[in-house]
Every structure is written in C-alpha cells, then in structure tokens.
Amino acid sequence: MLLVSAGPGFLAALTGVATARSLELPLLFLSGACATIDGGAGGFQDLDQCGVSRAICKAAMEVSSVEQIGSTLARAWQLAQDGVPGPVHVSLPADVLVGVSCKGTRSESQPPAAGDVPADEPILKAMAQRLRQAQRPLMIARPSAGRGAAGKALRVLARQLGIQPVITECPRGTNDLKYREVIRHYRDSDCALVVAPADFAVGFLAESVIASAGSVLHIDVPGDPRPRRVVKLHTQVSAEIALLYLVEAIAGHRPHLAEWSHLWSFPPARETPAESSSEGLHPLEVAKHVRELLEPEDIVVLDGGEFCQWIRLGLRDLPNRMLWNSKLGGIGGSIPMALGIAATGHPGRTLAFLGDGAAGYHASEFETAVRYAIPFVAIVGNDARWGAEWHLQASRYGLERTFETNLLPARYDQVACGLGAAGFHVTDVASLRDALSASLSANRPACLNVQILSARSPAVPV
C-alpha cells in the first residue's frame, strides 16, 4: 500500500507507481485530494489526479462520500490483484476523509470465480502438443508469471521440458546479462512459449530474435502490444490458468534433445574480474567479494546503470532473491526499495547496489532508516559520472563530445554518516573487505562509497 498527500505528493510518487506497474506488483495507491466542493474550481492542490494516474495504473477511482470508502478500497484491492497485478489509484478528497457517516461503510469484495476448464482449452491443448514435439523448446515469462502459483507451475513446466524459464525483468531486454548464454540461442529454438507481452524485452517476437525457423506460442492479456510476426498459436488467458493446464497436459514428458537441455543444466561460468587499478576497483571485483559473504537468505536489490549491470553479471548464478529496477529502467529506487524490504523483517540481510548518479535521488532515506532502526547496506559504485549516458555518448559521438555527464567524486559515505548511518570509503580490495565485513555485521543502516573504474557493461542499453 502507498499513501501520499495530494498534489505534489501524488505527482512525486508516480515514478515509483509506474515501476510497480512494470514489475507487475499489486499496489493500492491512496492519495489525498482537493475537497470535493473545490474540485475543478481552482481549489488548493486542485488536480485531475485520476486523469493523470489512469495512464499509469490499472484503474483510477475517486471516493465522493464517506459511505463509499470501504467498498471502493475493497474493489480497488481486488482489481490490483486480478489478472496481471498492478497499481490501482484511489483519490480521497479532504472533506471526505474528515466526514462522518451514520450509515456505516461496507468493504465487501467477491473473489473472482475460477473455472476448472479454460475458455481457450483447444488452443492450450494445441500448445501442449507443440511443446511435446519440440526438440529445442524455450520458455519466456513476464514478471508476475514467475511468482506465486503461476511461478510454481512455470518451474514445473520448465523441468518437464528440461530447460529453465527466462523472466523478462531487465530494462535492457535481450541484453540481460543474467541469461546471456541462453539468449544467444533464442533464434535456434523450434518452439518458443512466450507468456509475456510482445515488447522490447523479447525483441518484439521478431523472427530475427526468437525461433527464426520455429513456432511461437504466445500467451498474453488484453492491452498487451501486438507482436511483429504472425505467431503459430495465441490466446489471452491468465498465466496461472494456462501454465497449470500445460503442466497437466504434458505430464510424463521427457526432453528430446540432451544437447539443448545441457544449455540449462549447469550454472553459467563465473566471470573473472578485470584488473583493478589505482583509479578504482572493477565492478566485478566488488561482486566477487560480496558473493563470498552473502548468505542464502540475504536479499539483493539492483538499481539501474552500468555498475549494477556488472553486479548482476557477477552474482547471476546465486540463488539469493534479487530485485531489479524493472523494465521501466528508472534509477534511484534501490535505496527505498531496500528500506521497504528490510522493514518487513525477513530473516536475512538486505543489500542495495547503485551508482553514484542514482545515489543522489534518495540518499535522505538513510535518515528514515536510522530513525526507525531499519538495517540495510547500500553499496555505491562511484565513478564520478552518469555512467550509462557517458558511455553511450562516448561510443556514438566520441570522447570529445560527451556532454553534461560528469559528476563530482562525492562522498556518499559522509552523507550517510551525517544522517546517522555508518559510512565507509572504499578505494582498494583491502578496504572493500573491511567495509563489507563491518557493514554486514553491524545490524544498522550503512553506506559503502566504492571508488570504481568507469567500465561499460557488456549489456548495452536498448
């Protein structure tokens, strides 16, 4: 649940709400609003908030009376969870919030009925037959299809096919470093089951990207973009229903081609860190020493940018839960995301990785973490520039034409200290080891300001 004030507070929250939509997370987005009597008449913070949020959220609603509050909130929360999860906005006018009702409020909601047989059973049956025949099957799934009951069915189906599913969560699409050994074989697949929108994350399902001489079985939902090719089979049904059906339909199936299954049989080779120098540590060197100290229940949050792409590459084979900045590709959200995760009291530790460009957005949240005694460790890769933009400009226009992408070598460890957290300045391997050991055992908010080499990641931005 997200609760913000009207006007500027509402507007400031929209990037985070859009990120939740991209991650396909259920979110009840509650905001204050101008009093109903002043709405549209130029009242204080008068803004068509529902009109604005409707472009980002699954739906937007406004409560016009006290009696509507309970039923509206219940309906909004149900809608946020139905189908592909996402945020639903409810605008709460100031006069309604302080109003009194003698009638009481109701908050009833009816769960959606789940049929035993999908409406598109013939299409799903045909998909199952195609999967049984496939020599080189491929499975790609949207974020919500990798969680809950759908995620469990997805993993069972993948085991039946002798492969691993690819989750489309990365802002760099088919350049996702976590799956790069698999992505390079997308074209060779003879049957690709894609439970995801036909967007940039799957190369728009173009023949040049996926199953060049094979077939695509596509499952999406209304509102998703149309693919740029004619797919073999297509249906619009919930991922959970479709995957459960396919699991049952191909029960007992065994993979046909051992060489293809072998691609998914072993974890990818660990990357060898490039040589660090007096100018800073290579990001893979940072990943190497972090992974040595990670415990199974630790959660890792990755921001956007070049530094975090390297970290994703360096940690990609670990079983730890990792959260990403979503396909939307925003930066700066890792600190509040880590703070929220740590606040849930999960058994492990919480680590956030971010670049120095991202660090400036929400560094003040260290004060929040200190105030509420919420421990997490932020590792800032500092190369004194907006790394992704600098490398893009340098590669496209030349080193002499990089423009407004340099930053000062700011000491974010000192910023964190000023807000009451622990701070560590890292310039070499020895200080990195000491800082990691101290911060991960301190059980308090901490920031590592790591001087890194400005290395362009192998995952070129789309």
Coordinates of C-alpha atoms in Angstrom, one line a residue:
M1 CA 0.0 0.0 0.0
L2 CA 1.2 3.5 -0.8
L3 CA -0.3 6.5 0.9
V4 CA 0.7 10.0 -0.2
S5 CA -0.7 13.6 0.1
A6 CA -2.5 15.4 -2.6
G7 CA -0.9 17.4 -5.5
P8 CA 2.9 17.4 -5.3
G9 CA 3.0 14.3 -3.1
F10 CA 0.8 12.5 -5.6
L11 CA 2.9 13.6 -8.5
A12 CA 6.2 12.7 -6.8
A13 CA 5.0 9.1 -6.3
L14 CA 4.2 8.4 -10.0
T15 CA 7.6 7.1 -11.0
G16 CA 7.5 4.5 -8.2
V17 CA 4.0 3.6 -9.1
A18 CA 5.0 3.1 -12.7
T19 CA 7.8 0.9 -11.6
A20 CA 5.3 -1.2 -9.6
R21 CA 3.2 -1.5 -12.8
S22 CA 6.3 -2.6 -14.8
L23 CA 7.2 -5.2 -12.1
E24 CA 3.5 -6.3 -12.2
L25 CA 3.1 -5.9 -8.4
P26 CA -0.3 -5.4 -6.7
L27 CA -0.4 -1.9 -5.2
L28 CA -3.2 0.1 -3.5
F29 CA -2.2 3.7 -4.3
L30 CA -4.0 6.0 -2.0
S31 CA -3.7 9.8 -2.3
G32 CA -5.3 12.8 -0.7
A33 CA -7.2 15.1 -3.0
C34 CA -8.7 18.6 -3.1
A35 CA -12.0 18.9 -1.3
T36 CA -15.0 17.8 -3.5
I37 CA -16.6 21.3 -3.2
D38 CA -13.4 22.9 -4.6
G39 CA -12.5 20.3 -7.3
G40 CA -12.4 21.9 -10.8
A41 CA -12.9 25.3 -9.3
G42 CA -9.2 26.1 -8.6
G43 CA -9.0 24.9 -5.0
F44 CA -5.8 24.2 -3.2
Q45 CA -3.9 21.4 -5.0
D46 CA -6.8 21.0 -7.4
L47 CA -5.6 18.5 -10.0
D48 CA -7.3 15.8 -12.1
Q49 CA -5.4 13.1 -10.2
C50 CA -7.5 10.3 -11.6
G51 CA -6.9 11.5 -15.1
V52 CA -3.2 11.6 -14.5
S53 CA -2.9 8.2 -12.8
R54 CA -5.2 6.4 -15.3
A55 CA -2.3 6.5 -17.8
I56 CA -0.1 4.6 -15.3
C57 CA -2.3 2.5 -13.1
K58 CA -4.7 -0.4 -14.0
A59 CA -7.5 1.8 -12.8
A60 CA -8.2 5.1 -11.0
M61 CA -11.2 5.8 -8.7
E62 CA -12.3 8.7 -6.6
V63 CA -14.4 8.5 -3.4
S64 CA -17.1 11.1 -3.2
S65 CA -18.7 10.2 0.1
V66 CA -17.7 8.5 3.4
E67 CA -20.1 5.7 2.7
Q68 CA -18.1 4.7 -0.5
I69 CA -14.7 4.4 1.2
G70 CA -14.9 0.8 2.3
S71 CA -16.4 -0.7 -0.9
T72 CA -14.1 1.4 -3.1
L73 CA -11.0 0.3 -1.3
A74 CA -12.1 -3.4 -1.4
R75 CA -12.8 -3.1 -5.1
A76 CA -9.5 -1.4 -5.8
W77 CA -7.5 -4.0 -3.9
Q78 CA -9.3 -6.9 -5.7
L79 CA -8.6 -5.2 -9.1
A80 CA -4.9 -4.7 -8.2
Q81 CA -4.6 -8.5 -7.7
D82 CA -6.8 -9.7 -10.5
G83 CA -5.2 -10.9 -13.8
V84 CA -1.8 -9.3 -14.2
P85 CA -1.2 -7.5 -10.9
G86 CA -0.6 -3.8 -10.8
P87 CA -1.3 -0.5 -9.0
V88 CA -4.9 0.9 -8.6
H89 CA -5.2 4.5 -7.6
V90 CA -7.9 5.8 -5.2
S91 CA -8.3 9.5 -4.7
L92 CA -9.5 10.6 -1.3
P93 CA -10.8 14.2 -1.1
A94 CA -10.0 16.1 2.0
D95 CA -13.6 16.7 3.1
V96 CA -14.5 13.0 2.7
L97 CA -11.6 12.0 4.9
V98 CA -12.9 14.1 7.8
G99 CA -16.5 13.3 7.1
V100 CA -18.8 11.3 9.4
S101 CA -21.4 8.7 8.3
C102 CA -24.3 7.5 10.3
K103 CA -24.9 4.6 7.8
G104 CA -21.5 2.9 8.2
T105 CA -19.4 1.6 5.4
R106 CA -19.1 -1.7 3.8
S107 CA -16.0 -3.3 2.4
E108 CA -17.2 -6.5 0.8
S109 CA -15.4 -7.9 -2.1
Q110 CA -16.0 -11.1 -4.1
P111 CA -13.1 -13.1 -5.3
P112 CA -13.2 -13.9 -9.0
A113 CA -14.6 -17.2 -9.9
A114 CA -12.1 -19.7 -11.2
G115 CA -13.3 -22.2 -13.8
D116 CA -11.9 -25.6 -13.9
V117 CA -11.7 -25.6 -17.7
P118 CA -10.1 -22.6 -19.5
A119 CA -12.2 -20.9 -22.2
D120 CA -9.4 -21.4 -24.8
E121 CA -8.8 -25.1 -24.0
P122 CA -8.5 -26.1 -27.6
I123 CA -5.7 -23.6 -28.1
L124 CA -3.9 -24.6 -24.9
K125 CA -4.3 -28.3 -26.0
A126 CA -2.6 -27.5 -29.3
M127 CA 0.2 -25.6 -27.4
A128 CA 0.8 -28.7 -25.2
Q129 CA 1.0 -30.8 -28.3
R130 CA 3.6 -28.5 -29.9
L131 CA 5.6 -28.5 -26.7
R132 CA 5.6 -32.3 -26.6
Q133 CA 7.0 -32.4 -30.1
A134 CA 9.6 -29.6 -29.6
Q135 CA 13.3 -30.6 -29.9
R136 CA 14.5 -27.2 -28.7
P137 CA 11.8 -25.6 -26.5
L138 CA 12.1 -22.2 -25.0
M139 CA 10.1 -20.5 -22.2
I140 CA 9.9 -16.8 -21.6
A141 CA 7.6 -15.3 -18.9
R142 CA 6.5 -11.9 -17.6
P143 CA 7.4 -11.0 -14.0
S144 CA 4.1 -11.9 -12.5
A145 CA 4.2 -15.3 -14.1
G146 CA 7.3 -16.1 -12.2
R147 CA 5.6 -15.6 -8.8
G148 CA 3.0 -17.4 -6.7
A149 CA 1.1 -20.3 -8.1
A150 CA 1.9 -19.3 -11.6
G151 CA 5.6 -19.3 -10.8
K152 CA 5.4 -22.7 -9.3
A153 CA 3.7 -24.1 -12.4
L154 CA 6.2 -22.3 -14.6
R155 CA 9.1 -24.0 -12.9
V156 CA 7.4 -27.4 -13.1
L157 CA 6.7 -27.0 -16.8
A158 CA 10.3 -25.9 -17.3
R159 CA 11.6 -29.1 -15.6
Q160 CA 9.3 -31.2 -17.8
L161 CA 10.8 -29.6 -20.9
G162 CA 14.4 -29.9 -19.5
I163 CA 15.0 -26.1 -19.5
Q164 CA 14.9 -23.0 -17.3
P165 CA 12.4 -20.2 -17.8
V166 CA 13.6 -16.7 -18.6
I167 CA 11.9 -13.9 -16.7
T168 CA 11.6 -10.5 -18.5
E169 CA 12.5 -8.2 -15.7
C170 CA 15.6 -6.4 -17.1
P171 CA 15.5 -2.9 -18.6
R172 CA 18.0 -3.9 -21.2
G173 CA 15.8 -6.6 -22.7
T174 CA 17.6 -9.2 -24.8
N175 CA 20.9 -7.8 -23.5
D176 CA 20.1 -9.2 -20.0
L177 CA 23.4 -10.4 -18.6
K178 CA 21.8 -12.9 -16.3
Y179 CA 20.6 -15.0 -19.2
R180 CA 23.1 -14.1 -21.9
E181 CA 24.2 -17.7 -22.6
V182 CA 20.6 -18.7 -23.2
I183 CA 19.5 -15.5 -25.1
R184 CA 22.1 -16.1 -27.7
H185 CA 20.3 -19.4 -28.6
Y186 CA 16.8 -17.8 -28.8
R187 CA 16.9 -17.9 -32.6
D188 CA 17.7 -21.7 -32.6
S189 CA 14.5 -22.6 -30.7
D190 CA 12.0 -24.6 -32.7
C191 CA 9.2 -23.8 -30.3
A192 CA 9.1 -20.8 -28.0
L193 CA 6.4 -20.5 -25.3
V194 CA 6.1 -16.8 -24.5
V195 CA 3.9 -15.9 -21.6
A196 CA 4.6 -12.2 -21.8
P197 CA 3.8 -9.1 -23.8
A198 CA 5.5 -8.9 -27.3
D199 CA 7.6 -5.9 -26.3
F200 CA 11.3 -4.9 -26.4
A201 CA 12.2 -7.5 -23.7
V202 CA 11.5 -10.3 -26.2
G203 CA 12.7 -8.5 -29.3
F204 CA 9.0 -7.9 -30.2
L205 CA 9.0 -11.6 -31.1
A206 CA 10.7 -10.8 -34.4
E207 CA 12.0 -13.8 -36.4
S208 CA 15.5 -12.4 -36.2
V209 CA 15.4 -12.7 -32.4
I210 CA 13.3 -15.7 -31.4
A211 CA 12.6 -19.1 -33.1
S212 CA 13.7 -17.9 -36.6
A213 CA 12.6 -21.2 -38.2
G214 CA 10.3 -22.3 -35.5
S215 CA 7.0 -21.5 -34.0
V216 CA 5.9 -19.1 -31.3
L217 CA 3.2 -20.0 -28.8
H218 CA 2.0 -16.7 -27.3
I219 CA 0.0 -16.1 -24.1
D220 CA -0.7 -12.5 -23.1
V221 CA -3.6 -10.4 -21.9
P222 CA -5.8 -7.7 -23.3
G223 CA -3.9 -4.4 -23.7
D224 CA -0.5 -6.0 -24.4
P225 CA 1.1 -4.9 -27.7
R226 CA 0.7 -6.9 -30.8
P227 CA 3.7 -9.0 -31.9
R228 CA 5.6 -8.1 -35.1
R229 CA 5.1 -11.5 -36.5
V230 CA 2.3 -14.0 -37.1
V231 CA 2.6 -16.4 -34.1
K232 CA 1.6 -20.1 -34.5
L233 CA -0.8 -20.1 -31.6
H234 CA -2.2 -17.2 -29.5
T235 CA -4.5 -16.9 -26.6
Q236 CA -5.3 -14.4 -23.9
V237 CA -5.8 -16.1 -20.6
S238 CA -4.3 -15.8 -17.1
A239 CA -0.7 -17.1 -16.8
E240 CA -1.7 -19.3 -13.8
I241 CA -4.6 -21.0 -15.6
A242 CA -2.5 -21.5 -18.8
L243 CA 0.6 -22.9 -17.0
L244 CA -1.4 -25.2 -14.8
Y245 CA -3.1 -26.6 -17.8
L246 CA 0.1 -27.1 -19.7
V247 CA 1.8 -28.8 -16.8
E248 CA -1.1 -31.3 -16.6
A249 CA -1.2 -31.8 -20.4
I250 CA 2.4 -32.7 -20.8
A251 CA 2.7 -34.8 -17.6
G252 CA 5.3 -37.5 -18.0
H253 CA 7.1 -35.8 -20.9
R254 CA 10.8 -36.1 -21.2
P255 CA 13.2 -33.8 -23.2
H256 CA 14.1 -35.0 -26.7
L257 CA 17.5 -33.3 -27.2
A258 CA 20.1 -33.7 -24.5
E259 CA 22.3 -31.1 -26.1
W260 CA 19.6 -28.5 -25.8
S261 CA 18.8 -29.3 -22.2
H262 CA 22.5 -29.2 -21.4
L263 CA 22.4 -25.4 -22.0
W264 CA 20.3 -25.1 -18.9
S265 CA 21.9 -27.9 -16.9
F266 CA 24.7 -26.1 -15.3
P267 CA 25.1 -22.6 -13.8
P268 CA 26.9 -20.1 -16.0
A269 CA 30.6 -19.8 -15.6
R270 CA 31.7 -17.1 -13.1
E271 CA 33.1 -14.0 -14.6
T272 CA 36.7 -13.3 -13.9
P273 CA 37.1 -9.8 -12.6
A274 CA 39.1 -7.4 -14.8
E275 CA 42.2 -5.9 -13.4
S276 CA 41.5 -3.1 -10.9
S277 CA 43.9 -0.1 -10.8
S278 CA 44.8 2.9 -8.7
E279 CA 41.8 4.7 -10.3
G280 CA 39.3 2.3 -8.7
L281 CA 38.0 -1.3 -8.4
H282 CA 36.4 -3.0 -11.3
P283 CA 32.7 -3.7 -10.6
L284 CA 33.2 -7.4 -11.0
E285 CA 35.8 -7.3 -8.2
V286 CA 33.2 -5.8 -6.0
A287 CA 30.7 -8.6 -6.9
K288 CA 33.4 -11.2 -6.3
H289 CA 34.0 -10.1 -2.7
V290 CA 30.3 -9.6 -2.0
R291 CA 29.3 -13.1 -3.1
E292 CA 31.9 -14.5 -0.7
L293 CA 29.9 -13.0 2.2
L294 CA 26.3 -13.5 1.1
E295 CA 24.2 -15.9 3.0
P296 CA 21.2 -17.8 1.4
E297 CA 18.5 -15.6 3.0
D298 CA 20.1 -12.3 2.0
I299 CA 18.2 -10.2 -0.5
V300 CA 19.9 -8.1 -3.1
V301 CA 18.4 -5.0 -4.7
L302 CA 19.8 -3.8 -8.0
D303 CA 19.4 -0.2 -9.3
G304 CA 19.9 0.8 -12.9
G305 CA 23.1 1.8 -14.6
E306 CA 26.4 0.3 -15.7
F307 CA 27.7 -0.6 -12.2
C308 CA 24.6 -2.6 -11.4
Q309 CA 24.7 -4.4 -14.8
W310 CA 28.2 -5.7 -13.8
I311 CA 26.9 -6.7 -10.4
R312 CA 24.0 -8.6 -12.0
L313 CA 26.6 -10.4 -14.1
G314 CA 28.8 -11.2 -11.2
L315 CA 26.0 -12.5 -9.0
R316 CA 23.7 -14.1 -11.6
D317 CA 24.3 -17.7 -10.6
L318 CA 23.4 -17.2 -6.9
P319 CA 20.1 -18.5 -5.5
N320 CA 19.5 -15.3 -3.5
R321 CA 16.4 -13.4 -4.2
M322 CA 17.2 -10.4 -6.3
L323 CA 15.0 -7.4 -7.1
W324 CA 15.6 -5.3 -10.2
N325 CA 14.6 -1.8 -11.2
S326 CA 12.1 -3.2 -13.7
K327 CA 11.8 -3.0 -17.5
L328 CA 10.9 0.7 -17.0
G329 CA 14.6 1.4 -16.4
G330 CA 14.4 4.1 -13.8
I331 CA 17.3 4.8 -11.4
G332 CA 17.5 5.8 -7.8
G333 CA 14.8 3.4 -6.4
S334 CA 17.1 0.9 -4.9
I335 CA 17.5 2.7 -1.5
P336 CA 13.8 3.0 -0.8
M337 CA 13.2 -0.5 -2.1
A338 CA 15.8 -1.9 0.2
L339 CA 14.4 0.0 3.1
G340 CA 10.9 -1.4 2.4
I341 CA 12.2 -4.9 2.1
A342 CA 14.3 -4.6 5.3
A343 CA 11.3 -3.2 7.2
T344 CA 9.4 -6.5 6.6
G345 CA 11.8 -8.2 8.9
H346 CA 12.9 -11.0 6.6
P347 CA 15.5 -13.4 8.1
G348 CA 18.4 -12.3 6.0
R349 CA 20.2 -9.1 5.3
T350 CA 19.3 -6.5 2.7
L351 CA 21.9 -5.1 0.2
A352 CA 21.3 -2.4 -2.3
F353 CA 23.7 -1.8 -5.3
L354 CA 23.5 1.6 -7.0
G355 CA 25.7 4.0 -9.0
D356 CA 26.6 7.5 -7.8
G357 CA 24.2 9.0 -10.3
A358 CA 21.4 7.1 -8.6
A359 CA 22.6 7.7 -5.1
G360 CA 21.6 11.4 -5.2
Y361 CA 17.9 10.7 -5.6
H362 CA 17.0 9.1 -2.2
A363 CA 20.1 9.4 0.0
S364 CA 18.0 11.2 2.5
E365 CA 16.2 7.9 3.2
F366 CA 19.3 6.9 5.4
E367 CA 17.7 9.3 7.9
T368 CA 14.5 7.3 7.7
A369 CA 16.3 4.1 8.2
V370 CA 18.2 5.4 11.2
R371 CA 15.1 6.9 12.7
Y372 CA 13.2 3.5 12.5
A373 CA 16.3 1.4 13.2
I374 CA 16.0 -0.5 9.9
P375 CA 19.3 -2.1 8.8
F376 CA 20.4 -2.3 5.2
V377 CA 23.7 -1.9 3.3
A378 CA 23.9 0.4 0.3
I379 CA 26.9 -0.2 -2.0
V380 CA 27.5 2.8 -4.2
G381 CA 29.7 2.3 -7.2
N382 CA 31.2 5.8 -7.7
D383 CA 32.9 6.7 -11.0
A384 CA 32.0 10.4 -10.8
R385 CA 29.7 10.3 -13.8
W386 CA 26.4 9.3 -15.2
G387 CA 27.9 6.1 -16.4
A388 CA 25.3 4.8 -18.9
E389 CA 24.9 8.2 -20.5
W390 CA 28.6 8.9 -20.6
H391 CA 29.4 5.6 -22.3
L392 CA 26.6 6.0 -24.8
Q393 CA 27.7 9.5 -25.8
A394 CA 31.4 8.4 -26.0
S395 CA 30.6 5.4 -28.2
R396 CA 28.2 7.4 -30.5
Y397 CA 29.9 10.7 -30.8
G398 CA 33.4 10.3 -29.5
L399 CA 35.2 11.1 -26.2
E400 CA 35.5 14.8 -27.0
R401 CA 31.7 15.1 -27.4
T402 CA 30.4 13.7 -24.0
F403 CA 28.2 16.4 -22.6
E404 CA 27.0 17.1 -19.1
T405 CA 27.6 13.5 -17.9
N406 CA 30.4 14.1 -15.3
L407 CA 29.8 14.3 -11.6
L408 CA 32.0 15.2 -8.7
P409 CA 33.5 12.3 -6.7
A410 CA 31.0 12.9 -4.0
R411 CA 31.5 11.1 -0.6
Y412 CA 28.2 9.4 -0.1
D413 CA 29.6 7.6 2.9
Q414 CA 29.9 11.0 4.6
V415 CA 26.4 11.9 3.6
A416 CA 25.2 8.7 5.3
C417 CA 27.2 9.4 8.4
G418 CA 25.7 12.9 8.5
L419 CA 22.3 11.3 8.6
G420 CA 23.2 8.9 11.4
A421 CA 24.2 5.8 9.4
A422 CA 27.5 4.1 9.2
G423 CA 29.8 5.1 6.3
F424 CA 32.8 3.5 4.6
H425 CA 35.0 4.9 1.9
V426 CA 36.5 2.1 -0.3
T427 CA 39.4 2.6 -2.6
D428 CA 41.0 -0.8 -2.8
V429 CA 40.4 -4.5 -2.2
A430 CA 41.6 -4.4 1.4
S431 CA 39.2 -1.5 2.4
L432 CA 36.4 -3.2 0.5
R433 CA 36.8 -6.4 2.5
D434 CA 37.0 -4.5 5.8
A435 CA 33.9 -2.4 4.9
L436 CA 31.8 -5.3 3.8
S437 CA 32.7 -7.3 6.9
A438 CA 31.9 -4.3 9.2
S439 CA 28.7 -3.2 7.5
L440 CA 27.2 -6.7 7.1
S441 CA 27.7 -7.5 10.7
A442 CA 26.7 -4.1 12.2
N443 CA 22.9 -4.5 12.0
R444 CA 22.4 -0.8 11.2
P445 CA 22.0 1.3 8.1
A446 CA 25.3 1.6 6.2
C447 CA 26.7 3.0 3.0
L448 CA 29.8 1.9 1.2
N449 CA 31.2 4.6 -1.2
V450 CA 33.3 2.4 -3.6
Q451 CA 35.7 4.1 -6.0
I452 CA 35.2 2.1 -9.2
L453 CA 36.6 2.1 -12.7
S454 CA 34.1 3.5 -15.2
A455 CA 33.7 0.3 -17.2
R456 CA 31.0 0.0 -19.8
S457 CA 28.9 -3.1 -19.1
P458 CA 28.6 -5.9 -21.7
A459 CA 24.8 -5.2 -21.7
V460 CA 24.5 -2.2 -24.0
P461 CA 21.3 -0.2 -23.2
V462 CA 18.5 -0.7 -25.7

